Amino acid sequence: MKKIFLFSFIVIFVLAGVFGFYLLDNYPEIKAEKVIEKYYKAFIKEENDKAFEQLRIYDTQPMKGTKLSNEEALEIYLEKMEFLKKEKYKITDFKIVDVEYEDGHSFWHHLEVEGEINGEPFVMKENAIIVDGKLVIGSSEDPFVEYRDGKMEIEF
């Protein structure tokens, strides 16, 4: 009897763990954090193609998307990266600080972004939201944010 009870307990424990990990991995907040982490890690490493893949690409408004092809948008994004290099701008670290909820299901992440502009260190705050599985950098204290986000209609 003890063996049956022990076996049943182990099976239930294992199934609960597997199911729990599945649920954890599929929470929208966790999925959003993965996209955010992929973007910032790639940006820091200057893996521009990988960073670009995480961004919601749009012309003027994130919800409307873009008329550009993926190749055209990537070309503009890479021009933006060259502009940032000329400005001696780089991000060196980031931290997800908090998740804020608006109505029980809409949420965004608060971040702290560390970096340098012309060798001078900075720490700035910004918000990140996910639209259609892609990152949109919302409000930011960073004056260069439009050169590293998914907005395509900008002036250099």
Short mmCIF file of C-alpha atoms in Angstrom, two decimals:
data_model
loop_
_atom_site.label_atom_id
_atom_site.label_comp_id
_atom_site.label_asym_id
_atom_site.label_seq_id
_atom_site.Cartn_x
_atom_site.Cartn_y
_atom_site.Cartn_z
CA MET A 1 0.00 0.00 0.00
CA LYS A 2 2.85 2.37 0.84
CA LYS A 3 4.45 1.71 -2.55
CA ILE A 4 1.23 2.55 -4.41
CA PHE A 5 0.82 5.74 -2.38
CA LEU A 6 4.47 6.71 -2.95
CA PHE A 7 4.25 5.95 -6.66
CA SER A 8 1.01 7.96 -6.99
CA PHE A 9 2.55 10.87 -5.10
CA ILE A 10 5.62 10.89 -7.37
CA VAL A 11 3.50 10.74 -10.53
CA ILE A 12 1.27 13.60 -9.33
CA PHE A 13 4.31 15.64 -8.27
CA VAL A 14 6.04 15.14 -11.64
CA LEU A 15 2.89 15.95 -13.63
CA ALA A 16 2.23 19.05 -11.53
CA GLY A 17 5.81 20.20 -12.11
CA VAL A 18 5.65 19.66 -15.87
CA PHE A 19 2.25 21.34 -16.10
CA GLY A 20 3.45 24.20 -13.86
CA PHE A 21 6.49 24.86 -16.04
CA TYR A 22 4.28 24.78 -19.13
CA LEU A 23 1.93 27.36 -17.60
CA LEU A 24 4.78 29.55 -16.40
CA ASP A 25 6.36 29.57 -19.83
CA ASN A 26 3.09 30.60 -21.43
CA TYR A 27 2.10 33.54 -19.25
CA PRO A 28 1.96 36.67 -21.42
CA GLU A 29 4.17 38.54 -18.95
CA ILE A 30 6.86 35.85 -19.13
CA LYS A 31 6.67 35.78 -22.94
CA ALA A 32 7.00 39.57 -22.98
CA GLU A 33 10.05 39.44 -20.72
CA LYS A 34 11.68 36.95 -23.07
CA VAL A 35 11.16 39.29 -26.05
CA ILE A 36 12.48 42.25 -24.02
CA GLU A 37 15.54 40.30 -22.90
CA LYS A 38 16.28 39.04 -26.42
CA TYR A 39 16.12 42.59 -27.78
CA TYR A 40 18.29 44.28 -25.17
CA LYS A 41 20.87 41.48 -25.06
CA ALA A 42 21.18 41.57 -28.85
CA PHE A 43 21.36 45.38 -28.86
CA ILE A 44 24.11 45.37 -26.23
CA LYS A 45 26.09 42.78 -28.23
CA GLU A 46 25.49 44.80 -31.42
CA GLU A 47 23.73 41.84 -33.02
CA ASN A 48 21.56 44.19 -35.02
CA ASP A 49 19.72 41.53 -37.03
CA LYS A 50 18.66 39.75 -33.83
CA ALA A 51 17.59 42.98 -32.14
CA PHE A 52 15.62 43.98 -35.23
CA GLU A 53 13.73 40.66 -35.20
CA GLN A 54 12.30 41.47 -31.75
CA LEU A 55 10.97 44.93 -32.65
CA ARG A 56 7.48 45.87 -33.79
CA ILE A 57 8.23 47.73 -37.02
CA TYR A 58 5.97 50.68 -37.78
CA ASP A 59 5.90 53.88 -39.80
CA THR A 60 4.39 56.37 -37.34
CA GLN A 61 2.08 54.44 -34.99
CA PRO A 62 2.90 51.03 -33.48
CA MET A 63 -0.61 49.66 -33.88
CA LYS A 64 -0.68 50.41 -37.62
CA GLY A 65 2.57 48.67 -38.59
CA THR A 66 4.50 49.55 -41.72
CA LYS A 67 4.16 49.55 -45.48
CA LEU A 68 7.85 48.70 -45.86
CA SER A 69 9.11 45.25 -46.74
CA ASN A 70 11.17 43.51 -44.09
CA GLU A 71 14.33 44.14 -46.14
CA GLU A 72 13.58 47.88 -46.47
CA ALA A 73 12.83 48.17 -42.75
CA LEU A 74 16.05 46.32 -41.84
CA GLU A 75 18.03 48.69 -44.05
CA ILE A 76 16.56 51.71 -42.23
CA TYR A 77 17.17 50.06 -38.86
CA LEU A 78 20.82 49.46 -39.75
CA GLU A 79 21.12 53.13 -40.78
CA LYS A 80 19.78 54.02 -37.36
CA MET A 81 22.46 51.82 -35.76
CA GLU A 82 25.16 53.59 -37.77
CA PHE A 83 23.81 56.94 -36.60
CA LEU A 84 24.04 55.79 -32.97
CA LYS A 85 27.65 54.68 -33.51
CA LYS A 86 28.53 58.11 -34.87
CA GLU A 87 26.94 59.66 -31.78
CA LYS A 88 29.04 57.31 -29.60
CA TYR A 89 25.88 55.91 -28.08
CA LYS A 90 25.63 52.47 -26.57
CA ILE A 91 23.60 50.54 -24.06
CA THR A 92 25.65 48.55 -21.58
CA ASP A 93 22.98 46.98 -19.38
CA PHE A 94 19.25 46.85 -18.67
CA LYS A 95 16.99 45.70 -15.89
CA ILE A 96 13.30 44.90 -15.87
CA VAL A 97 12.10 46.72 -12.77
CA ASP A 98 8.36 46.12 -12.67
CA VAL A 99 5.23 45.07 -14.55
CA GLU A 100 2.29 47.47 -14.46
CA TYR A 101 -1.28 46.43 -15.14
CA GLU A 102 -3.99 48.72 -16.43
CA ASP A 103 -7.20 46.74 -16.53
CA GLY A 104 -6.34 43.27 -15.37
CA HIS A 105 -4.96 42.04 -18.67
CA SER A 106 -3.18 44.98 -20.37
CA PHE A 107 0.33 45.40 -19.05
CA TRP A 108 3.73 46.93 -19.76
CA HIS A 109 7.16 46.57 -18.27
CA HIS A 110 9.20 49.29 -16.60
CA LEU A 111 12.92 49.13 -17.33
CA GLU A 112 16.13 50.85 -16.34
CA VAL A 113 18.59 51.17 -19.18
CA GLU A 114 22.26 51.89 -18.58
CA GLY A 115 24.63 53.13 -21.24
CA GLU A 116 26.99 55.79 -22.50
CA ILE A 117 26.74 58.81 -24.74
CA ASN A 118 30.16 60.16 -25.75
CA GLY A 119 31.69 58.17 -22.91
CA GLU A 120 29.38 59.72 -20.30
CA PRO A 121 27.38 57.09 -18.39
CA PHE A 122 23.61 57.33 -18.06
CA VAL A 123 20.75 55.48 -16.40
CA MET A 124 17.33 56.11 -17.91
CA LYS A 125 13.87 54.72 -17.43
CA GLU A 126 11.57 53.48 -20.14
CA ASN A 127 8.51 51.35 -20.71
CA ALA A 128 8.16 48.38 -23.00
CA ILE A 129 4.99 46.82 -24.36
CA ILE A 130 4.43 43.88 -26.64
CA VAL A 131 2.28 44.27 -29.75
CA ASP A 132 1.64 41.17 -31.83
CA GLY A 133 4.54 39.42 -30.10
CA LYS A 134 7.01 42.21 -30.87
CA LEU A 135 8.62 44.87 -28.69
CA VAL A 136 7.51 48.49 -28.71
CA ILE A 137 9.60 50.84 -26.63
CA GLY A 138 7.05 53.16 -25.08
CA SER A 139 7.82 56.25 -23.09
CA SER A 140 11.52 56.75 -22.44
CA GLU A 141 13.82 59.31 -20.89
CA ASP A 142 16.36 58.43 -23.60
CA PRO A 143 16.71 61.19 -26.22
CA PHE A 144 18.02 58.59 -28.70
CA VAL A 145 15.21 56.06 -28.26
CA GLU A 146 13.74 56.72 -31.73
CA TYR A 147 17.02 55.50 -33.23
CA ARG A 148 16.83 52.11 -31.56
CA ASP A 149 13.12 51.38 -31.66
CA GLY A 150 10.93 50.08 -34.50
CA LYS A 151 9.76 53.46 -35.82
CA MET A 152 10.81 53.77 -39.44
CA GLU A 153 9.75 57.33 -40.28
CA ILE A 154 12.46 59.38 -38.57
CA GLU A 155 14.87 62.09 -39.59
CA PHE A 156 18.60 61.80 -39.06
#
